[in-house]
Amino acid sequence: MNSAKYIEIFKNGQKEGIRDVTVKRKLQTVRKFLSYLEDAQTDDLQNIDRKNVYEFVNSLDYRSQTISGVQFTLRQFFNIMYEQRLSSFDGYQLFPMITTDKRDSILSYYSPEEIKILVESIDTAKKCGIRDKCMILIAAECGLRSSDIIWLRFDEINWDKKLISKTQHKTGIHVNVPFTEQVQFLLLDYLKNHRPDVRSEYIFINTVTNSAFTSAKILTQIVYKNFEKAGIERRCRKRGAHTLRHSLATTMLANNTPVPVITGVLGHASSRTTQKYLSIDVDGLRKVSLEVPE
């Protein structure tokens, strides 16, 4: 990769009057990013997608305010590279909005590869292994909240269409969420071979009480425990069940999925809610020409 060329173009693109220390800090960030790409055997900016940039940002063990500064620099860098036709996307497509409020936390995101490691590391030989793996996979692939998984009912599963059709506990909004063959296989395996033989309208059973769960928080505990066992580097990220929902939405966005489609998967009342959820504002979306329904 011709890092020197990219750095020189970026340096020449800085406005007059910017303090030298600010330019120096920006260049340091860009060098670190380009070095990251080189380590990943990337030889040209045209060969990367937004997911590569997100993974770089998530690899940084920085405070949230410092991360925001990195995002601003990378946004400017890719705006300049896009203008020079050296990148397939610009900075506003990459970071439509950047959170700067000290009270806000950076989105906890785990890559699809990390999610795969998490799921595959679950010990299914243990008493609750299949149940836990099934719930975690539903959270990761379907994006349902903990309460909608913990209290998933038999009548909410459409086996023929591979569809979860239910009214969400938190919002009261009805959703139809497709599930994969892997989820179907795990569900059937759990129901046939591992679920306690108790009468309950709910699919997942607490093996201690042989009854339905009384709190949705148990899923966060299960996810956290399995993240620890999987040995996935934390890097200041949260490890609860909601991070799986966050990660699915972020991956969909990185794969250019329209926000209204993500809204449908997450079961939000409107795309505005989804924008806030993904730290995206309406102005930022307008800059990348995405249609946002009112």
Short mmCIF file of C-alpha atoms in Angstrom, two decimals, residues 15-280:
data_model
loop_
_atom_site.label_atom_id
_atom_site.label_comp_id
_atom_site.label_asym_id
_atom_site.label_seq_id
_atom_site.Cartn_x
_atom_site.Cartn_y
_atom_site.Cartn_z
CA LYS A 15 -7.65 23.86 5.82
CA GLU A 16 -5.39 26.82 6.47
CA GLY A 17 -5.27 28.06 10.03
CA ILE A 18 -5.49 24.65 11.69
CA ARG A 19 -2.96 24.34 14.49
CA ASP A 20 0.10 22.21 13.76
CA VAL A 21 -0.60 20.03 16.80
CA THR A 22 -4.07 19.24 15.43
CA VAL A 23 -2.71 18.29 12.01
CA LYS A 24 -0.03 16.18 13.67
CA ARG A 25 -2.66 14.32 15.71
CA LYS A 26 -4.76 13.67 12.61
CA LEU A 27 -1.79 12.37 10.66
CA GLN A 28 -0.90 10.07 13.54
CA THR A 29 -4.41 8.59 13.41
CA VAL A 30 -4.26 8.11 9.64
CA ARG A 31 -0.85 6.44 9.85
CA LYS A 32 -2.14 4.06 12.50
CA PHE A 33 -5.15 3.21 10.34
CA LEU A 34 -3.09 2.62 7.20
CA SER A 35 -0.67 0.47 9.19
CA TYR A 36 -3.66 -1.57 10.38
CA LEU A 37 -4.71 -2.12 6.76
CA GLU A 38 -1.19 -3.13 5.75
CA ASP A 39 -1.08 -5.69 8.55
CA ALA A 40 -4.32 -7.09 7.13
CA GLN A 41 -2.60 -7.49 3.73
CA THR A 42 -4.66 -4.71 2.13
CA ASP A 43 -2.83 -3.00 -0.72
CA ASP A 44 -5.36 -0.37 -1.85
CA LEU A 45 -8.13 1.71 -0.25
CA GLN A 46 -10.42 0.68 -3.11
CA ASN A 47 -10.25 -2.89 -1.82
CA ILE A 48 -11.76 -2.19 1.60
CA ASP A 49 -15.33 -1.68 2.78
CA ARG A 50 -16.78 0.18 5.75
CA LYS A 51 -16.67 -2.91 7.92
CA ASN A 52 -12.86 -2.82 7.81
CA VAL A 53 -12.89 0.70 9.20
CA TYR A 54 -15.36 -0.18 11.96
CA GLU A 55 -13.20 -3.12 12.97
CA PHE A 56 -10.17 -0.82 13.18
CA VAL A 57 -12.04 1.62 15.44
CA ASN A 58 -13.23 -1.22 17.66
CA SER A 59 -9.66 -2.47 17.98
CA LEU A 60 -8.63 0.75 19.73
CA ASP A 61 -8.52 0.65 23.51
CA TYR A 62 -9.33 4.35 23.86
CA ARG A 63 -11.76 6.42 25.91
CA SER A 64 -15.04 7.29 24.18
CA GLN A 65 -14.00 10.91 23.61
CA THR A 66 -10.76 9.80 21.95
CA ILE A 67 -12.68 7.34 19.78
CA SER A 68 -14.90 10.23 18.64
CA GLY A 69 -11.78 12.14 17.59
CA VAL A 70 -10.58 9.15 15.58
CA GLN A 71 -13.95 8.93 13.86
CA PHE A 72 -13.89 12.63 12.93
CA THR A 73 -10.40 12.23 11.46
CA LEU A 74 -11.35 9.13 9.47
CA ARG A 75 -14.50 10.84 8.23
CA GLN A 76 -12.40 13.71 6.86
CA PHE A 77 -9.80 11.30 5.49
CA PHE A 78 -12.38 9.33 3.50
CA ASN A 79 -14.10 12.49 2.29
CA ILE A 80 -10.79 13.59 0.80
CA MET A 81 -10.00 10.13 -0.61
CA TYR A 82 -13.48 9.92 -2.16
CA GLU A 83 -13.05 13.33 -3.81
CA GLN A 84 -9.78 12.04 -5.29
CA ARG A 85 -11.54 8.84 -6.43
CA LEU A 86 -9.31 6.77 -4.19
CA SER A 87 -12.16 5.32 -2.12
CA SER A 88 -15.53 3.80 -3.03
CA PHE A 89 -17.29 5.58 -0.13
CA ASP A 90 -17.01 8.94 1.57
CA GLY A 91 -16.70 9.89 5.22
CA TYR A 92 -20.38 10.62 5.76
CA GLN A 93 -21.32 7.19 4.47
CA LEU A 94 -18.83 5.83 6.98
CA PHE A 95 -19.86 7.93 9.99
CA PRO A 96 -23.17 9.74 9.33
CA MET A 97 -23.09 11.12 12.87
CA ILE A 98 -20.45 10.97 15.57
CA THR A 99 -21.38 11.02 19.25
CA THR A 100 -19.42 13.59 21.24
CA ASP A 101 -21.48 13.88 24.43
CA LYS A 102 -19.36 12.59 27.33
CA ARG A 103 -22.43 10.91 28.76
CA ASP A 104 -22.93 8.80 25.65
CA SER A 105 -21.19 5.50 25.21
CA ILE A 106 -19.78 4.14 21.99
CA LEU A 107 -21.79 1.36 20.44
CA SER A 108 -20.58 -2.05 21.56
CA TYR A 109 -20.00 -3.94 18.33
CA TYR A 110 -18.75 -7.46 17.72
CA SER A 111 -17.85 -8.56 14.21
CA PRO A 112 -19.57 -11.53 12.53
CA GLU A 113 -16.35 -13.48 13.04
CA GLU A 114 -16.41 -12.78 16.77
CA ILE A 115 -20.08 -13.74 17.00
CA LYS A 116 -19.27 -17.00 15.23
CA ILE A 117 -16.52 -17.72 17.76
CA LEU A 118 -18.95 -16.99 20.59
CA VAL A 119 -21.63 -19.33 19.26
CA GLU A 120 -19.25 -22.14 18.35
CA SER A 121 -17.52 -22.02 21.73
CA ILE A 122 -20.68 -22.83 23.69
CA ASP A 123 -20.36 -26.23 25.37
CA THR A 124 -23.44 -28.10 24.14
CA ALA A 125 -22.50 -31.15 26.20
CA LYS A 126 -23.51 -29.30 29.34
CA LYS A 127 -27.03 -29.52 30.72
CA CYS A 128 -28.15 -26.12 29.42
CA GLY A 129 -25.74 -25.91 26.48
CA ILE A 130 -28.21 -26.41 23.64
CA ARG A 131 -30.75 -24.09 25.26
CA ASP A 132 -28.18 -21.34 25.79
CA LYS A 133 -26.73 -21.71 22.30
CA CYS A 134 -30.20 -21.51 20.81
CA MET A 135 -31.09 -18.33 22.71
CA ILE A 136 -27.77 -16.67 21.89
CA LEU A 137 -28.07 -17.54 18.20
CA ILE A 138 -31.59 -16.09 18.07
CA ALA A 139 -30.30 -12.88 19.65
CA ALA A 140 -27.38 -12.70 17.23
CA GLU A 141 -29.21 -13.60 14.01
CA CYS A 142 -32.75 -12.36 14.65
CA GLY A 143 -32.02 -9.29 16.76
CA LEU A 144 -34.75 -9.97 19.31
CA ARG A 145 -34.56 -8.42 22.76
CA SER A 146 -33.88 -10.61 25.80
CA SER A 147 -37.50 -10.51 26.96
CA ASP A 148 -38.77 -11.63 23.56
CA ILE A 149 -36.38 -14.59 23.57
CA ILE A 150 -36.73 -15.67 27.19
CA TRP A 151 -40.52 -15.62 26.91
CA LEU A 152 -40.79 -16.93 23.36
CA ARG A 153 -43.98 -18.99 23.04
CA PHE A 154 -44.75 -22.06 20.95
CA ASP A 155 -47.56 -20.27 19.12
CA GLU A 156 -45.12 -17.57 17.98
CA ILE A 157 -43.10 -19.99 15.84
CA ASN A 158 -44.13 -20.62 12.24
CA TRP A 159 -42.07 -23.68 11.36
CA ASP A 160 -43.15 -23.84 7.71
CA LYS A 161 -42.16 -20.25 6.98
CA LYS A 162 -39.21 -20.25 9.40
CA LEU A 163 -40.67 -17.16 11.03
CA ILE A 164 -40.96 -15.78 14.55
CA SER A 165 -44.20 -13.81 14.69
CA LYS A 166 -44.78 -12.06 17.99
CA THR A 167 -45.73 -8.86 19.79
CA GLN A 168 -42.70 -7.36 21.50
CA HIS A 169 -42.79 -7.10 25.27
CA LYS A 170 -41.11 -3.70 25.43
CA THR A 171 -42.92 -1.81 22.67
CA GLY A 172 -46.09 -3.75 21.92
CA ILE A 173 -45.13 -3.66 18.24
CA HIS A 174 -45.73 -6.85 16.27
CA VAL A 175 -42.76 -8.23 14.34
CA ASN A 176 -42.21 -11.03 11.86
CA VAL A 177 -38.59 -12.12 12.02
CA PRO A 178 -37.19 -14.93 9.83
CA PHE A 179 -34.80 -17.46 11.31
CA THR A 180 -32.13 -19.62 9.70
CA GLU A 181 -31.96 -23.38 9.34
CA GLN A 182 -29.33 -23.44 12.08
CA VAL A 183 -31.76 -21.77 14.49
CA GLN A 184 -34.47 -24.20 13.43
CA PHE A 185 -32.18 -27.18 13.96
CA LEU A 186 -31.16 -26.01 17.43
CA LEU A 187 -34.76 -25.27 18.42
CA LEU A 188 -35.92 -28.72 17.34
CA ASP A 189 -32.96 -30.38 19.04
CA TYR A 190 -33.69 -28.51 22.26
CA LEU A 191 -37.41 -29.30 22.19
CA LYS A 192 -36.92 -32.97 21.35
CA ASN A 193 -33.88 -33.86 23.42
CA HIS A 194 -33.09 -31.25 26.06
CA ARG A 195 -36.15 -29.31 27.19
CA PRO A 196 -37.52 -30.47 30.58
CA ASP A 197 -40.81 -32.33 30.27
CA VAL A 198 -42.99 -29.62 31.77
CA ARG A 199 -46.21 -28.00 30.63
CA SER A 200 -45.60 -24.40 29.66
CA GLU A 201 -46.54 -22.13 26.79
CA TYR A 202 -42.95 -20.87 26.81
CA ILE A 203 -40.23 -22.63 24.86
CA PHE A 204 -37.24 -21.99 27.11
CA ILE A 205 -37.31 -23.46 30.61
CA ASN A 206 -35.32 -22.69 33.74
CA THR A 207 -33.82 -26.07 34.68
CA VAL A 208 -33.51 -25.05 38.34
CA THR A 209 -37.22 -24.38 38.83
CA ASN A 210 -38.53 -26.48 35.93
CA SER A 211 -40.68 -23.55 34.89
CA ALA A 212 -40.55 -20.45 32.72
CA PHE A 213 -37.99 -17.78 33.54
CA THR A 214 -39.15 -14.95 35.80
CA SER A 215 -36.63 -12.38 34.56
CA ALA A 216 -35.20 -11.54 31.15
CA LYS A 217 -31.91 -10.52 32.77
CA ILE A 218 -30.87 -14.16 32.87
CA LEU A 219 -30.05 -14.03 29.15
CA THR A 220 -27.59 -11.20 29.69
CA GLN A 221 -25.89 -13.33 32.35
CA ILE A 222 -25.76 -16.29 29.95
CA VAL A 223 -24.31 -14.18 27.13
CA TYR A 224 -21.74 -12.56 29.43
CA LYS A 225 -20.62 -15.93 30.79
CA ASN A 226 -20.15 -17.36 27.30
CA PHE A 227 -18.27 -14.28 26.08
CA GLU A 228 -15.85 -14.86 28.95
CA LYS A 229 -15.42 -18.53 28.07
CA ALA A 230 -14.96 -17.78 24.36
CA GLY A 231 -11.90 -15.67 25.15
CA ILE A 232 -12.95 -12.82 22.86
CA GLU A 233 -10.95 -9.68 23.58
CA ARG A 234 -13.17 -7.16 25.33
CA ARG A 235 -11.55 -3.81 24.42
CA CYS A 236 -13.91 -1.82 26.68
CA ARG A 237 -16.99 -3.30 25.00
CA LYS A 238 -20.08 -4.45 26.86
CA ARG A 239 -20.88 -8.16 26.91
CA GLY A 240 -24.60 -8.35 27.57
CA ALA A 241 -27.34 -9.79 25.40
CA HIS A 242 -28.11 -6.37 23.94
CA THR A 243 -24.67 -6.20 22.33
CA LEU A 244 -25.75 -9.02 20.01
CA ARG A 245 -28.71 -6.93 18.85
CA HIS A 246 -26.42 -3.90 18.47
CA SER A 247 -23.90 -5.94 16.50
CA LEU A 248 -26.50 -7.34 14.10
CA ALA A 249 -27.84 -3.87 13.34
CA THR A 250 -24.34 -2.43 12.88
CA THR A 251 -23.30 -5.25 10.57
CA MET A 252 -26.45 -4.74 8.49
CA LEU A 253 -25.61 -1.04 8.20
CA ALA A 254 -22.02 -1.83 7.22
CA ASN A 255 -23.40 -4.12 4.50
CA ASN A 256 -25.41 -1.20 3.08
CA THR A 257 -28.77 -2.45 4.33
CA PRO A 258 -31.27 0.46 4.15
CA VAL A 259 -32.25 1.88 7.54
CA PRO A 260 -35.99 1.11 7.01
CA VAL A 261 -35.10 -2.57 6.57
CA ILE A 262 -33.06 -2.53 9.79
CA THR A 263 -36.02 -0.84 11.47
CA GLY A 264 -38.23 -3.77 10.47
CA VAL A 265 -35.79 -6.35 11.78
CA LEU A 266 -35.34 -4.56 15.11
CA GLY A 267 -39.06 -3.91 15.46
CA HIS A 268 -38.67 -0.19 16.05
CA ALA A 269 -41.69 2.09 15.78
CA SER A 270 -39.96 4.25 13.17
CA SER A 271 -36.68 4.72 11.35
CA ARG A 272 -36.01 7.69 13.62
CA THR A 273 -35.71 5.29 16.54
CA THR A 274 -33.31 3.15 14.53
CA GLN A 275 -31.21 6.19 13.63
CA LYS A 276 -30.83 7.04 17.31
CA TYR A 277 -30.11 3.40 18.12
CA LEU A 278 -27.28 3.35 15.59
CA SER A 279 -26.07 6.86 16.55
CA ILE A 280 -27.21 8.21 13.20
#
